[in-house]
Amino acid sequence: MKSLVFLLVLLGVFAGCSSSSSSVVSTPSEVVVQKVDKDDIRDVIQKEKMVAGLDAQPEATFSVIGEGIPPLDTVSPAQAKALAKRAAMADGYRQLASKLYGIQISAKDTVKDAMLKSTVIEARVHGLIKNASIIDQDFKDGLYRVEMELKLDKDKWQELFAY
């Protein structure tokens, strides 16, 4: 008798599983796939005012001045000037990335015996800079200065930073 009841319960469970899975398969899919182009996205951005001041300028210009000094252990004055220029350009790119993408700051304080023992502050910049141009450069008094500029049109600016 127990086996018969167990068999009926087991049969009822399997029958319920098979009927529910077949109903899921037989229902039509409600997922709608729609292609969205960039113009639609731009219209939504403008209507929802996701980026402030879109109508102000058709182009955004970012300019920085990078500075670099030559290392002390160079072989020639030409090498010193080339390395100082490379350092100045790297500083300029870092400044452009920090303007566009922001800076991540991490800080750590060490306290011992209720007194501050040490503080470490770390700043990181992550970004991709393309098509920056050098406007002006000079090497005077051991300091290489590079003025760099990056221009982004309104459409590219919206595509990259409207989130």
Tab-separated table of C-alpha atoms in Angstrom:
chain	number	residue	atom	x	y	z
A	1	MET	CA	0.000	0.000	0.000
A	2	LYS	CA	2.813	2.384	0.875
A	3	SER	CA	4.542	1.579	-2.407
A	4	LEU	CA	1.382	2.313	-4.345
A	5	VAL	CA	0.905	5.710	-2.654
A	6	PHE	CA	4.566	6.530	-3.187
A	7	LEU	CA	4.333	5.574	-6.865
A	8	LEU	CA	1.229	7.767	-7.350
A	9	VAL	CA	2.888	10.753	-5.655
A	10	LEU	CA	6.015	10.287	-7.741
A	11	LEU	CA	3.944	10.005	-10.915
A	12	GLY	CA	2.043	13.188	-9.986
A	13	VAL	CA	5.284	15.108	-9.432
A	14	PHE	CA	6.701	14.072	-12.800
A	15	ALA	CA	3.415	14.823	-14.533
A	16	GLY	CA	3.390	18.324	-12.987
A	17	CYS	CA	6.976	18.976	-14.089
A	18	SER	CA	6.362	17.895	-17.649
A	19	SER	CA	3.202	19.958	-18.018
A	20	SER	CA	4.784	23.114	-16.608
A	21	SER	CA	7.880	22.844	-18.794
A	22	SER	CA	5.804	22.295	-21.921
A	23	SER	CA	3.757	25.411	-21.156
A	24	VAL	CA	6.939	27.476	-20.874
A	25	VAL	CA	8.182	26.221	-24.225
A	26	SER	CA	4.863	26.737	-25.986
A	27	THR	CA	4.434	30.404	-24.976
A	28	PRO	CA	5.611	32.905	-27.568
A	29	SER	CA	8.759	34.880	-26.836
A	30	GLU	CA	8.170	38.398	-25.509
A	31	VAL	CA	11.680	39.680	-26.210
A	32	VAL	CA	11.746	42.482	-28.755
A	33	VAL	CA	15.015	43.187	-30.512
A	34	GLN	CA	15.327	46.710	-31.848
A	35	LYS	CA	18.306	48.305	-33.539
A	36	VAL	CA	19.232	51.683	-32.063
A	37	ASP	CA	21.500	54.084	-33.895
A	38	LYS	CA	23.617	56.944	-32.570
A	39	ASP	CA	21.108	59.603	-33.603
A	40	ASP	CA	18.433	58.008	-31.394
A	41	ILE	CA	20.850	57.966	-28.457
A	42	ARG	CA	21.747	61.621	-29.007
A	43	ASP	CA	18.061	62.573	-29.126
A	44	VAL	CA	17.413	60.800	-25.820
A	45	ILE	CA	20.452	62.468	-24.244
A	46	GLN	CA	19.231	65.914	-25.320
A	47	LYS	CA	15.600	65.320	-24.296
A	48	GLU	CA	16.532	63.921	-20.888
A	49	LYS	CA	19.244	66.575	-20.370
A	50	MET	CA	21.799	63.939	-19.392
A	51	VAL	CA	24.699	66.294	-20.156
A	52	ALA	CA	24.488	69.949	-19.198
A	53	GLY	CA	25.298	72.653	-21.727
A	54	LEU	CA	25.173	70.588	-24.912
A	55	ASP	CA	24.021	73.495	-27.030
A	56	ALA	CA	26.707	75.901	-25.795
A	57	GLN	CA	29.698	74.965	-27.985
A	58	PRO	CA	30.040	72.603	-30.954
A	59	GLU	CA	33.555	71.696	-29.803
A	60	ALA	CA	35.217	71.272	-26.409
A	61	THR	CA	38.895	72.209	-26.062
A	62	PHE	CA	41.136	71.017	-23.237
A	63	SER	CA	44.617	72.495	-22.861
A	64	VAL	CA	47.416	71.699	-20.424
A	65	ILE	CA	51.072	72.566	-19.868
A	66	GLY	CA	53.312	69.593	-19.155
A	67	GLU	CA	56.707	70.097	-17.533
A	68	GLY	CA	59.750	67.850	-17.401
A	69	ILE	CA	63.353	68.048	-16.277
A	70	PRO	CA	66.251	65.981	-17.584
A	71	PRO	CA	67.852	63.293	-15.414
A	72	LEU	CA	71.301	64.013	-13.985
A	73	ASP	CA	73.061	60.997	-15.520
A	74	THR	CA	72.701	61.783	-19.233
A	75	VAL	CA	75.455	61.224	-21.797
A	76	SER	CA	74.928	64.419	-23.794
A	77	PRO	CA	72.908	67.633	-23.720
A	78	ALA	CA	70.814	66.309	-26.627
A	79	GLN	CA	69.858	63.215	-24.628
A	80	ALA	CA	68.984	65.400	-21.631
A	81	LYS	CA	66.728	67.575	-23.786
A	82	ALA	CA	65.023	64.558	-25.405
A	83	LEU	CA	64.325	62.911	-22.034
A	84	ALA	CA	63.020	66.170	-20.584
A	85	LYS	CA	60.665	66.522	-23.566
A	86	ARG	CA	59.415	62.960	-23.079
A	87	ALA	CA	58.765	63.662	-19.385
A	88	ALA	CA	56.919	66.888	-20.243
A	89	MET	CA	54.712	65.115	-22.788
A	90	ALA	CA	53.911	62.317	-20.312
A	91	ASP	CA	52.964	64.954	-17.735
A	92	GLY	CA	50.725	66.675	-20.296
A	93	TYR	CA	48.960	63.429	-21.206
A	94	ARG	CA	48.456	62.668	-17.496
A	95	GLN	CA	46.896	66.087	-16.968
A	96	LEU	CA	44.572	65.645	-19.958
A	97	ALA	CA	43.465	62.228	-18.700
A	98	SER	CA	42.791	63.642	-15.238
A	99	LYS	CA	40.656	66.424	-16.734
A	100	LEU	CA	38.632	64.016	-18.869
A	101	TYR	CA	38.343	60.928	-16.667
A	102	GLY	CA	39.046	62.206	-13.153
A	103	ILE	CA	41.524	61.049	-10.534
A	104	GLN	CA	41.135	58.089	-8.183
A	105	ILE	CA	42.420	58.934	-4.710
A	106	SER	CA	43.356	56.305	-2.132
A	107	ALA	CA	44.493	57.225	1.356
A	108	LYS	CA	45.780	55.275	4.338
A	109	ASP	CA	46.483	56.548	7.848
A	110	THR	CA	48.407	54.544	10.421
A	111	VAL	CA	47.640	55.279	14.062
A	112	LYS	CA	49.641	53.828	16.955
A	113	ASP	CA	49.137	54.645	20.635
A	114	ALA	CA	46.413	57.163	19.724
A	115	MET	CA	48.887	59.159	17.603
A	116	LEU	CA	49.140	59.493	13.837
A	117	LYS	CA	52.213	57.548	12.739
A	118	SER	CA	52.056	57.890	8.951
A	119	THR	CA	49.821	58.987	6.099
A	120	VAL	CA	49.977	57.652	2.542
A	121	ILE	CA	47.971	59.303	-0.224
A	122	GLU	CA	47.960	57.777	-3.687
A	123	ALA	CA	46.507	59.316	-6.835
A	124	ARG	CA	45.830	57.270	-9.992
A	125	VAL	CA	44.693	58.303	-13.437
A	126	HIS	CA	43.374	55.812	-16.002
A	127	GLY	CA	42.334	56.953	-19.460
A	128	LEU	CA	42.949	56.891	-23.177
A	129	ILE	CA	44.067	60.103	-24.862
A	130	LYS	CA	44.092	60.233	-28.656
A	131	ASN	CA	44.801	63.054	-31.102
A	132	ALA	CA	46.246	65.537	-28.624
A	133	SER	CA	48.389	68.118	-30.375
A	134	ILE	CA	51.435	70.063	-29.201
A	135	ILE	CA	50.751	73.789	-29.488
A	136	ASP	CA	54.003	75.182	-28.075
A	137	GLN	CA	57.225	73.830	-26.566
A	138	ASP	CA	60.403	75.323	-25.133
A	139	PHE	CA	63.453	74.327	-23.104
A	140	LYS	CA	64.725	76.996	-20.743
A	141	ASP	CA	66.758	76.850	-17.518
A	142	GLY	CA	66.730	73.039	-17.470
A	143	LEU	CA	62.919	72.814	-17.699
A	144	TYR	CA	61.097	71.554	-20.780
A	145	ARG	CA	57.556	72.893	-21.161
A	146	VAL	CA	55.011	71.486	-23.608
A	147	GLU	CA	51.616	73.084	-24.179
A	148	MET	CA	49.161	70.441	-25.387
A	149	GLU	CA	45.604	70.727	-26.624
A	150	LEU	CA	42.837	68.214	-27.205
A	151	LYS	CA	39.726	69.101	-29.195
A	152	LEU	CA	36.575	66.986	-29.068
A	153	ASP	CA	33.511	67.737	-31.153
A	154	LYS	CA	30.106	67.703	-29.486
A	155	ASP	CA	29.064	64.329	-30.918
A	156	LYS	CA	32.242	62.578	-29.792
A	157	TRP	CA	32.012	64.217	-26.362
A	158	GLN	CA	28.431	62.947	-25.923
A	159	GLU	CA	29.354	59.470	-27.132
A	160	LEU	CA	32.238	59.133	-24.667
A	161	PHE	CA	31.038	60.904	-21.532
A	162	ALA	CA	27.216	60.983	-21.501
A	163	TYR	CA	26.379	58.324	-18.931
